Coordinates of C-alpha atoms in Angstrom, one line a residue:
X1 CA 124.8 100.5 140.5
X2 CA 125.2 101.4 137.0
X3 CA 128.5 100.5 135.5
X4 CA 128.0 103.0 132.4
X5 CA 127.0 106.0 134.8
X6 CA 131.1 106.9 135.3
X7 CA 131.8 106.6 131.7
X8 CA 132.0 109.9 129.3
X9 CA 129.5 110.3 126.8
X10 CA 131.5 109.6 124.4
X11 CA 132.5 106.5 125.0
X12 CA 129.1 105.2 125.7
X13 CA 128.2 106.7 122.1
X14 CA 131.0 104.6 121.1
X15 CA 129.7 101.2 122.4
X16 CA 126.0 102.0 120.9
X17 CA 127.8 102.7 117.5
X18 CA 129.9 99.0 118.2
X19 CA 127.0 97.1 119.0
X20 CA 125.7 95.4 115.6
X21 CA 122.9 93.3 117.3
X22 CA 119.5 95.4 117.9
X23 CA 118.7 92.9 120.8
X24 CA 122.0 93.4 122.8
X25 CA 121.2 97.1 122.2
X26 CA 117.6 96.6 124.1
X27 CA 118.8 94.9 126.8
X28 CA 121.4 97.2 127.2
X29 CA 118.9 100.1 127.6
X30 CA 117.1 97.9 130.0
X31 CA 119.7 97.2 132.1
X32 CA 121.1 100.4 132.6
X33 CA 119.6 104.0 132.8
X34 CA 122.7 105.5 131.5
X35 CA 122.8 103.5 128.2
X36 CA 118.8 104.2 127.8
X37 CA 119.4 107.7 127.9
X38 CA 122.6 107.8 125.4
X39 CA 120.5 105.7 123.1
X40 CA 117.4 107.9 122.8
X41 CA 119.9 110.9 122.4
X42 CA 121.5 108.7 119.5
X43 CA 118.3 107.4 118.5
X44 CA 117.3 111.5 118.3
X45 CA 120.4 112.7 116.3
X46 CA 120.2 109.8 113.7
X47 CA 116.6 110.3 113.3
X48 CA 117.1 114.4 112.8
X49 CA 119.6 113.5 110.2
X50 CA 117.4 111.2 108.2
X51 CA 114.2 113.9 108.4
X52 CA 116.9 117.1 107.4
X53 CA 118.6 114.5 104.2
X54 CA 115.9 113.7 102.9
X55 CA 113.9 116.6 103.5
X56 CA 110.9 115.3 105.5
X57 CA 108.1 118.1 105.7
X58 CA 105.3 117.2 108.5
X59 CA 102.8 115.7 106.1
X60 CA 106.0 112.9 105.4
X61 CA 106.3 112.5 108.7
X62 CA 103.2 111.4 109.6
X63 CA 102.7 109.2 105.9
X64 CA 105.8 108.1 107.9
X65 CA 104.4 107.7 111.1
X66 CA 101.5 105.9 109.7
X67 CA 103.4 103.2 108.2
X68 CA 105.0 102.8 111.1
X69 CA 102.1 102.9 113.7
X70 CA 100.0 100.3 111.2
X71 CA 97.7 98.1 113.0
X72 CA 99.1 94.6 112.9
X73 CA 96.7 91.5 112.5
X74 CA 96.2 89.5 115.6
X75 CA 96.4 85.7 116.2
X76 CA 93.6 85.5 118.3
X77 CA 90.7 83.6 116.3
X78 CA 88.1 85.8 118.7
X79 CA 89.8 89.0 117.2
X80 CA 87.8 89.0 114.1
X81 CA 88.7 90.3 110.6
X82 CA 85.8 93.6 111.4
X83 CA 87.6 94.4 114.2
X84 CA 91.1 94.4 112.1
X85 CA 89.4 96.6 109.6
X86 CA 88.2 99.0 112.2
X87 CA 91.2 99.5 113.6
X88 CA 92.8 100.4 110.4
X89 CA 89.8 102.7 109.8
X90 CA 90.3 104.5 113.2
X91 CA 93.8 104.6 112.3
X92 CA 93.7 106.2 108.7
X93 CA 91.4 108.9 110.3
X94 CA 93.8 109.9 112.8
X95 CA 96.8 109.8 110.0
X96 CA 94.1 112.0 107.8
X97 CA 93.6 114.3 110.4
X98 CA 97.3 114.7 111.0
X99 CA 96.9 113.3 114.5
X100 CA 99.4 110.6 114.6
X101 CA 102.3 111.3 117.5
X102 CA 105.6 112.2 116.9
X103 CA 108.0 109.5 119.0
X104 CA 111.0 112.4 119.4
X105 CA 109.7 115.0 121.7
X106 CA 108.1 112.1 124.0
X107 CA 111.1 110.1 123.9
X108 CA 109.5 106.8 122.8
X109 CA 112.1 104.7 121.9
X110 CA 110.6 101.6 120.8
X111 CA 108.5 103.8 118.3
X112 CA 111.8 106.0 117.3
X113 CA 113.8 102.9 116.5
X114 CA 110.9 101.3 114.2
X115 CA 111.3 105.0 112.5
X116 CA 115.3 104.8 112.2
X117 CA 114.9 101.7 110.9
X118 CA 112.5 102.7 107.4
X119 CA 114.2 105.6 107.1
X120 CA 117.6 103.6 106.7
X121 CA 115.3 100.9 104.3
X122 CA 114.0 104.0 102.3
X123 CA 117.0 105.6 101.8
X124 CA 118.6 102.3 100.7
X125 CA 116.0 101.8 98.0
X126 CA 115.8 105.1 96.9
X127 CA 119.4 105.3 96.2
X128 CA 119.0 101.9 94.0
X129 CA 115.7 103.4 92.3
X130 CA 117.7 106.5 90.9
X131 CA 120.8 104.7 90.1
X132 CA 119.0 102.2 87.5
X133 CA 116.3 105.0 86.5
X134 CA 119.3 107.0 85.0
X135 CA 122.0 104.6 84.1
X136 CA 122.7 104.3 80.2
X137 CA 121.5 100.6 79.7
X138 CA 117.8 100.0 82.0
X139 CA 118.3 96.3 81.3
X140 CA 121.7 96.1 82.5
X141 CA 121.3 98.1 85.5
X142 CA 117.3 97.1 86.5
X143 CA 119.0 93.2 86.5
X144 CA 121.7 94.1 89.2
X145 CA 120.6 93.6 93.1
X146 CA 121.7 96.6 95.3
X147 CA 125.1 96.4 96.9
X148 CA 123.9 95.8 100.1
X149 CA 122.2 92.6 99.5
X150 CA 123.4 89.3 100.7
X151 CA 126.9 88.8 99.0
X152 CA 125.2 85.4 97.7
X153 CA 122.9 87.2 95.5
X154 CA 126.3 89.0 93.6
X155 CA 128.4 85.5 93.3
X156 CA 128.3 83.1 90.8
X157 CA 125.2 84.7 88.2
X158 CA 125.7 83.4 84.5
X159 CA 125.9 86.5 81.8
X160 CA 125.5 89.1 84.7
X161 CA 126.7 91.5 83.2
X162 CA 129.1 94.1 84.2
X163 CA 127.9 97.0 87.0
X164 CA 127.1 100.5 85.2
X165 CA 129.1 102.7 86.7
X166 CA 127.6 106.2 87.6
X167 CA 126.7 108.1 90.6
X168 CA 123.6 109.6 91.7
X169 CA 122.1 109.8 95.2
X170 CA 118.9 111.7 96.9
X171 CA 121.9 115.1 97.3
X172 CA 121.7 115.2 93.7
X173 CA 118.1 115.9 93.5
X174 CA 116.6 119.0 94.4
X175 CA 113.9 119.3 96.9
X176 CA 110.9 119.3 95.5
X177 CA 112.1 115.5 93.9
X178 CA 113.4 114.5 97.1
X179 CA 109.7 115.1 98.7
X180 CA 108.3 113.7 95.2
X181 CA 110.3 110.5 95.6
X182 CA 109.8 110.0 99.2
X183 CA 105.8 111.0 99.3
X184 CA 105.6 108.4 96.3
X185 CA 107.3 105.1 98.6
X186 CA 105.8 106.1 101.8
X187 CA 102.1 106.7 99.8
X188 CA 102.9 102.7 98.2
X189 CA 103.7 102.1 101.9
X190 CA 100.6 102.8 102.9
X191 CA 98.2 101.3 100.3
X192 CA 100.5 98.1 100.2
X193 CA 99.6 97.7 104.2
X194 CA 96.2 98.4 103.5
X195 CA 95.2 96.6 100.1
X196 CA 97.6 93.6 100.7
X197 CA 97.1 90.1 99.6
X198 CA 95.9 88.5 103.0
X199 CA 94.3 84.9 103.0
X200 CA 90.9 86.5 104.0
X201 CA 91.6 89.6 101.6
X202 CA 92.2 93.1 102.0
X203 CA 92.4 95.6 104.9
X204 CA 89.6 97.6 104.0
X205 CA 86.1 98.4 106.1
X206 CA 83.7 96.5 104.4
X207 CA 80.8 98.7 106.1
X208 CA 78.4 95.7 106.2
X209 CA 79.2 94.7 102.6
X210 CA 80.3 91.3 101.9
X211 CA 84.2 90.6 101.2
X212 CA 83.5 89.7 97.3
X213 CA 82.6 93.5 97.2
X214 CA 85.7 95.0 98.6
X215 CA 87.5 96.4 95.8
X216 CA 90.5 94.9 95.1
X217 CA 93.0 97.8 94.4
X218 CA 91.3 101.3 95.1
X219 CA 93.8 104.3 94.4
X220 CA 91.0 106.5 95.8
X221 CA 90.9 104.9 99.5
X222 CA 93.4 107.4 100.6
X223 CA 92.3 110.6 98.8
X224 CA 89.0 109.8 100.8
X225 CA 90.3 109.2 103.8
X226 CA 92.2 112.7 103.1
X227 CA 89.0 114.6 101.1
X228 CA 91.1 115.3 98.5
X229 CA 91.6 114.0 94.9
X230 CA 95.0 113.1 93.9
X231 CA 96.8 115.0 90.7
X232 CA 97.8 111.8 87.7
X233 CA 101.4 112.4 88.1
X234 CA 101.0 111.8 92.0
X235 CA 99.5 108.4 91.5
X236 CA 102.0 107.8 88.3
X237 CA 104.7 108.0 91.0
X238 CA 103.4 105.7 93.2
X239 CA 103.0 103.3 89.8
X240 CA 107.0 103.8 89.1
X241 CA 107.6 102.6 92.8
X242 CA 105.0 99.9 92.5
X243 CA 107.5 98.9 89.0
X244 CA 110.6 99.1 91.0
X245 CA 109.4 96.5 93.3
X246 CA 108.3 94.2 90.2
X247 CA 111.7 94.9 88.7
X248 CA 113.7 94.1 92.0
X249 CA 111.7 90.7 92.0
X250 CA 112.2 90.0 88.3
X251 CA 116.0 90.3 89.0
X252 CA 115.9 88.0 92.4
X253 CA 114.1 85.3 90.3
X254 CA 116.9 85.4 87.3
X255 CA 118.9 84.6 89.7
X256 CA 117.6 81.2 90.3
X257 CA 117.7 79.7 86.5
X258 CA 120.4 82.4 85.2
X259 CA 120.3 84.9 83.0
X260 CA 119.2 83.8 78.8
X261 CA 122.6 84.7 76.5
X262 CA 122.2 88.2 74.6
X263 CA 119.1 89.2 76.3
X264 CA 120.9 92.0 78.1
X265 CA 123.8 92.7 75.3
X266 CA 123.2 96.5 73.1
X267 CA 123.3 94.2 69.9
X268 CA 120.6 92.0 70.9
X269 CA 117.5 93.8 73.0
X270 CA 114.5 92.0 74.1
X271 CA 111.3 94.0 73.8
X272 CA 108.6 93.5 76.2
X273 CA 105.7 93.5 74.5
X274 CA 103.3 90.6 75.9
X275 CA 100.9 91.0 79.1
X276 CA 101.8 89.3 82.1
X277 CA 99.4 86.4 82.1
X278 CA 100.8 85.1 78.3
X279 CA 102.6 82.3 78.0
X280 CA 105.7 83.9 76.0
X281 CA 107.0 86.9 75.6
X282 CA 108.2 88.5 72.0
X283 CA 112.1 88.9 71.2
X284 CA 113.3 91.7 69.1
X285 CA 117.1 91.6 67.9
X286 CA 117.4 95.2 67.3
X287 CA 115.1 97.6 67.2
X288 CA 114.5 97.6 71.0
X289 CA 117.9 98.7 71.7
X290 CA 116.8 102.0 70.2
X291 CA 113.9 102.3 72.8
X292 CA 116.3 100.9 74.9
X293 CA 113.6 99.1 76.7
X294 CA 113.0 98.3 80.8
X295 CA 113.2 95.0 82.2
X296 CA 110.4 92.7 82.0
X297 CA 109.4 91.8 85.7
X298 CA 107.9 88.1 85.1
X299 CA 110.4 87.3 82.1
X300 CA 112.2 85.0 84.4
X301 CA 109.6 83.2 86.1
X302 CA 107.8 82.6 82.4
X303 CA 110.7 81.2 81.0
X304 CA 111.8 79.3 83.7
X305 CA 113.7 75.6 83.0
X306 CA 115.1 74.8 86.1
X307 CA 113.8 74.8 89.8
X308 CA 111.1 77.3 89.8
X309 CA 109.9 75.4 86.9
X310 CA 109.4 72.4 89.1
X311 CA 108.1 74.1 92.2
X312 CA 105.7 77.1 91.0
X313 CA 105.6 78.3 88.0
X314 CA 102.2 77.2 86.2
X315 CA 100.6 76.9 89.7
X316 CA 99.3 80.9 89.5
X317 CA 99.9 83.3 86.8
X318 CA 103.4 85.2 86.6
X319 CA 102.6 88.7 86.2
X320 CA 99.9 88.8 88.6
X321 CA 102.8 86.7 91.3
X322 CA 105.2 89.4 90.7
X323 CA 102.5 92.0 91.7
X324 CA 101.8 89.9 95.1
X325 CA 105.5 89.9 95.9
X326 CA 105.8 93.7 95.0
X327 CA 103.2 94.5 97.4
X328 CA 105.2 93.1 100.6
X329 CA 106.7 96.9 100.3
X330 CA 109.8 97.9 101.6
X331 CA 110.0 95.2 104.7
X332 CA 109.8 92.7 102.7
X333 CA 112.0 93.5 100.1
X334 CA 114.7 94.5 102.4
X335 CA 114.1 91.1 104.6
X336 CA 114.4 88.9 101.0
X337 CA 117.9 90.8 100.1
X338 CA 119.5 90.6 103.2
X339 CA 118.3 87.0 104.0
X340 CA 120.5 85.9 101.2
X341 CA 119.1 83.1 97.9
X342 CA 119.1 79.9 100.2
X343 CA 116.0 81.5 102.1
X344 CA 114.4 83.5 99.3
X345 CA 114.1 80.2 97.2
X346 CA 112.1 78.8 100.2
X347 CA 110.3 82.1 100.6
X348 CA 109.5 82.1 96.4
X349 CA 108.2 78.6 97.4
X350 CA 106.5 79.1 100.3
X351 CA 104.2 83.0 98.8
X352 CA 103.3 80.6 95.7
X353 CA 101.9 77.4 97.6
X354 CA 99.9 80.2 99.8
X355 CA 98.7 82.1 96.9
X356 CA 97.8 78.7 95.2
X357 CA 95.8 77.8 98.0
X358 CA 94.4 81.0 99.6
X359 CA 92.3 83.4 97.6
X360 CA 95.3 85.4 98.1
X361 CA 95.9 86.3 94.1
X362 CA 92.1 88.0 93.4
X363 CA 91.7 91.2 91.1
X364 CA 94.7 93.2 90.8
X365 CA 94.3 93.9 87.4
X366 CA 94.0 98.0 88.8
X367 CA 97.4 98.0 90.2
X368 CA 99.3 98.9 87.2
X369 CA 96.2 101.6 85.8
X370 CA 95.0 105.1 86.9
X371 CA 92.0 104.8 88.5
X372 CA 88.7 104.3 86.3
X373 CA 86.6 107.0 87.3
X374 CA 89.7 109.5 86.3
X375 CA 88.9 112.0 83.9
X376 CA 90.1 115.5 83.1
X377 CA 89.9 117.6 80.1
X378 CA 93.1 117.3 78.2
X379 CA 94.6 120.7 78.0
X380 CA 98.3 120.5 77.7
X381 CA 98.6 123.7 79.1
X382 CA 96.8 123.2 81.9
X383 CA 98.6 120.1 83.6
X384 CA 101.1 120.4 86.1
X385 CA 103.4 118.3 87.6
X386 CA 107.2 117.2 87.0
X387 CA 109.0 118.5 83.3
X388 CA 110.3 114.8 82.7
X389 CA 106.4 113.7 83.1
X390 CA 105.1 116.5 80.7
X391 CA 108.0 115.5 78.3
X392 CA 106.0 112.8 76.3
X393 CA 102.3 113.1 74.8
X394 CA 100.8 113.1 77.9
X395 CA 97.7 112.8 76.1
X396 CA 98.2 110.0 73.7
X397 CA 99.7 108.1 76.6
X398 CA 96.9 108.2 78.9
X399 CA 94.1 107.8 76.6
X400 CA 95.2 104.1 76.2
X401 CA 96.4 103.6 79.6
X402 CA 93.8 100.5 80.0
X403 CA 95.9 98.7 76.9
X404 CA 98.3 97.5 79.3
X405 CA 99.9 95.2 77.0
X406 CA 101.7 95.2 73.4
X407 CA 104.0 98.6 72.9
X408 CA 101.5 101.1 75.2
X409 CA 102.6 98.6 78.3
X410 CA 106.5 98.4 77.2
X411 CA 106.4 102.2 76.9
X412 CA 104.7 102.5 80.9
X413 CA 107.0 99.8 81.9
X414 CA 110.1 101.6 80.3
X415 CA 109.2 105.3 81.8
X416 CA 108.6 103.9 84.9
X417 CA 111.2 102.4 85.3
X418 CA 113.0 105.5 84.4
X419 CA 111.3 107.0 87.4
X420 CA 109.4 109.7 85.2
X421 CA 107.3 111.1 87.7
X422 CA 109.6 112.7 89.9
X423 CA 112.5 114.5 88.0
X424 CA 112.1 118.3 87.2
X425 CA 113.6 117.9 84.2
X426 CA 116.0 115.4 82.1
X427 CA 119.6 116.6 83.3
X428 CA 120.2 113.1 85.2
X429 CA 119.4 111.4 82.3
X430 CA 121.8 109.8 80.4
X431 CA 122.7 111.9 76.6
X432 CA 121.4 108.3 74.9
X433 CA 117.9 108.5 77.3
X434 CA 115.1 109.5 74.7
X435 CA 111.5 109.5 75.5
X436 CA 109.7 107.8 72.5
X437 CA 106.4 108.0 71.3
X438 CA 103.5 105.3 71.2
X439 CA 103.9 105.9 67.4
X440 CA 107.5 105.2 67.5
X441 CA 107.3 102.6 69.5
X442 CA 104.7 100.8 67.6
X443 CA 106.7 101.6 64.4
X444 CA 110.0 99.7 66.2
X445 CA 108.0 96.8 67.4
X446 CA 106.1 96.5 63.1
X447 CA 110.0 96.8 61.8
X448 CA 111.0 93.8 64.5
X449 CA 108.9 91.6 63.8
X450 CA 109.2 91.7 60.5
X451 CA 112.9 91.2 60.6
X452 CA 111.9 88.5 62.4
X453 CA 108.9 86.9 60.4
X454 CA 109.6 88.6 56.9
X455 CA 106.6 88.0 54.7
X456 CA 106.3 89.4 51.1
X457 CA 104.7 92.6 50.6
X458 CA 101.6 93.4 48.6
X459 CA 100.6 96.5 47.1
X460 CA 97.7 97.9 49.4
X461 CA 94.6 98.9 48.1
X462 CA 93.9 102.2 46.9
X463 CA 91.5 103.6 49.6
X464 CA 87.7 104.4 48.4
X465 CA 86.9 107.5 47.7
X466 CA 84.0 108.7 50.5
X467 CA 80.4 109.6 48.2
X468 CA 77.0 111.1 50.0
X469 CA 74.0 109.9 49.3
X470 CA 73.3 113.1 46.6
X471 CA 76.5 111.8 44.6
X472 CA 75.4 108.2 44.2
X473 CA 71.6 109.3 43.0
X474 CA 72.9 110.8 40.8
X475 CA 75.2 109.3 39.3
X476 CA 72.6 106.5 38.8
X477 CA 70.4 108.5 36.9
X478 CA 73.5 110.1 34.9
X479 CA 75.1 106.9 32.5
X480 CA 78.2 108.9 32.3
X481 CA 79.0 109.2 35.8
X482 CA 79.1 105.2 36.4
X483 CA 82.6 104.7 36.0
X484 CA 83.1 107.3 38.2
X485 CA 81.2 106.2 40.8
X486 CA 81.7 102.3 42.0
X487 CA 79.0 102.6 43.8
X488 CA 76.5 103.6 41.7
X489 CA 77.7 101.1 39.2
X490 CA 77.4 98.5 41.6
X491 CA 73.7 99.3 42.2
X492 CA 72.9 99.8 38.3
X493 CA 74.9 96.1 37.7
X494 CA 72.2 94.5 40.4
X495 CA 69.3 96.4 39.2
X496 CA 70.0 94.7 35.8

């Protein structure tokens, strides 16, 4: 007999909503009918809230679905790796061909409680993505950990500085940047499951080509899969939520050795100007507070002098270890926060030994680019996409996207990080938010360092004046033209 049968709904809605512990929740279900059906019905309702909140269309439900459906690996040493990468392959077909099922018509509850739970991880991170993209300070806010991290990550932090306090949430968006936002993480979702750092390498059909010749980080897998070709500001979104992540592990890792005096402060900026894989990064002590610069991902691990110092830093590079972690998506990240800093100082331990060992850290040098074979004539007029994204010189930006270091990679870092790719136009922004220019920049980062290494000045040369080949003849036959012409003087002194 089933002791939940004789109780109202209401009540039984009221013990799903008390019990905290998933497991207790299954066997629950199991154990009576009554519960099983009042928890597909809550299951339903929480679900149809997420999809109508964040307005999921039915291509974001199955990008959802797909995520959630992914293949897993297998243990079984006679399950081979081609057979893992087949699956997937059969797998991105049926999500291409918008074939993937949906769990809530078909009642599947195992499958609708794997979707509950990334919609609540999404929404989560999504929330903390435009709360540091359009606070007044990037630093400041891109070094705070979410509020719903372990309280261990929020106690005890040397110069933490205080919270910035503003609201902003996905109801202050409008629709088109809610889909924007939330094609972006599930489309990282996707690749990071399918282009992961796995001992044996990626996820992707070799089709009879050895490993070595799997691309590392292919933004095109997807649009092939799909027969389409993805727009620049479409993949620059998915490059702001690939920063996030790098920014959300740069901030778990200052918590481990603290956080340097002044390097957060208004009067005292720190510019980051240096690839990842250098060995030091460049301060600035003003000028960077007027490009009010993002947070350098690997700043902490670099400069580390305390435990990470001892246990992995120097064993693989920093920059490319930040983009390893990154790439655990939004499972991961959610798993490390929640798990509180006793585990994730085993778990930092543990991901660097394996990448040390494993071949786990090969070419991601990609990740942080638009895709090579990208080209597109450069017609201001003629792009589309989001009016924050088209606010800067779109063309001077992108035609030395591949410098990813010195002041072209502090400016991607720093518009990333202010989640450029998604906002219609600038009106979350803070009034101090200003989108510089590569020139500007540059010009900040000349005026630094010389504050910082002042050196006298000398009086440039004045430039050479430009003669064709009709000038210099004939000056050279003409006396009176030499001192006019240093080049023709030059030849007439050697002929002699």
């Amino acid at each position: 007999m089933d002791p939940f049968q004789k109780l109202p709904p209401e009540i039984r809605h009221q013990i799903l909503l008390q019990t905290e512990a998933r497991q207790e929740l299954v066997n629950m279900s199991h154990a009576s009918p009554a519960m099983f059906l009042q928890r597909v019905d809550h299951l339903s309702r929480t679900i149809h809230a997420h999809l109508r909140r964040m307005d999921f269309c039915d291509d974001l439900l199955q990008d959802a679905m797909a995520i959630v459906l992914f293949p897993k690996g297998s243990n079984d040493e006679e399950d081979g790796e081609e057979n893992q990468c087949n699956r997937v392959h059969r797998h991105l077909k049926q999500w291409a061909a918008k074939g993937l099922p949906n769990p809530i018509p078909d009642f599947h509850i195992c499958i609708m409680d794997k979707l509950d739970s990334l919609c609540l991880r999404l929404d989560n991170c999504i929330k903390d993505f435009l709360w540091k993209a359009t606070s007044s300070h990037l630093r400041q806010a891109y070094i705070h950990l979410p509020e719903w991290a372990h309280p261990s990550w929020h106690a005890n932090i040397r110069n933490l500085p205080p919270r910035p306090e503003h609201e902003v949430d996905l109801g202050s968006l409008s629709r088109g940047e809610r889909q924007r936002i939330l094609k972006a993480f599930l489309r990282y979702e996707i690749l990071a499951k399918l282009i992961r750092p796995q001992p044996h390498g990626p996820h992707v059909r070799r089709v009879g080509k050895p490993m070595s010749s799997v691309p590392a980080w292919d933004w095109n897998v997807l649009d092939r899969y799909e027969g389409r070709s993805s727009e620049v500001w479409e993949i620059e979104g998915i490059l702001c939520v690939f920063e996030y992540f790098r920014a959300l592990y740069g901030a778990i890792s200052a918590r481990f050795d603290g956080i340097p005096a002044g390097l957060l402060e208004s009067s005292a900026g720190w510019l980051s100007m240096m690839a990842d894989d250098l060995e030091k990064s460049l301060p600035t002590l003003s000028y960077s507070d007027d490009m009010n610069s993002g947070l350098q991902a690997s700043f902490f691990i670099k400069n580390s002098r305390g435990p990470l110092m001892l246990t992995w830093v120097g064993t693989v590079p920093p920059g490319r270890f930040i983009d390893m972690l990154a790439l655990g998506g939004v499972d991961q990240a959610a798993h490390v926060l929640l798990s509180g800093k006793d585990y994730s100082e085993r778990f930092f331990d543990h991901a660097a030994a394996k990448a040390a060992k494993t071949n786990m850290l090969w070419d991601l040098r990609g990740l942080g680019l638009l895709p090579r074979n990208w080209k597109r004539s450069w017609n201001e007029t003629a792009i589309l996409g989001p009016g924050a994204w088209r606010r800067p010189n779109l063309r001077e930006l992108y035609t030395s996207h591949d410098r990813c270091w010195g002041p072209p990679g502090a400016l991607f870092c720093t518009y990333r990080q202010r989640a450029w790719a998604f906002f219609d136009d600038e009106r979350l922004y803070p009034d101090t938010c200003r989108f510089h220019t590569l020139q500007e920049v540059e010009w900040m980062c000349g005026e630094a360092d010389e504050e910082l290494h002042p050196e006298p000045r000398t009086e440039p040369e004045p430039p050479r004046r430009q003669e064709s080949q009709q000038q210099i003849k004939e000056a050279c036959e003409n006396p009176d033209m030499w001192l006019l012409s240093p080049t023709a003087a030059y030849i007439k002194g050697k002929k002699s």
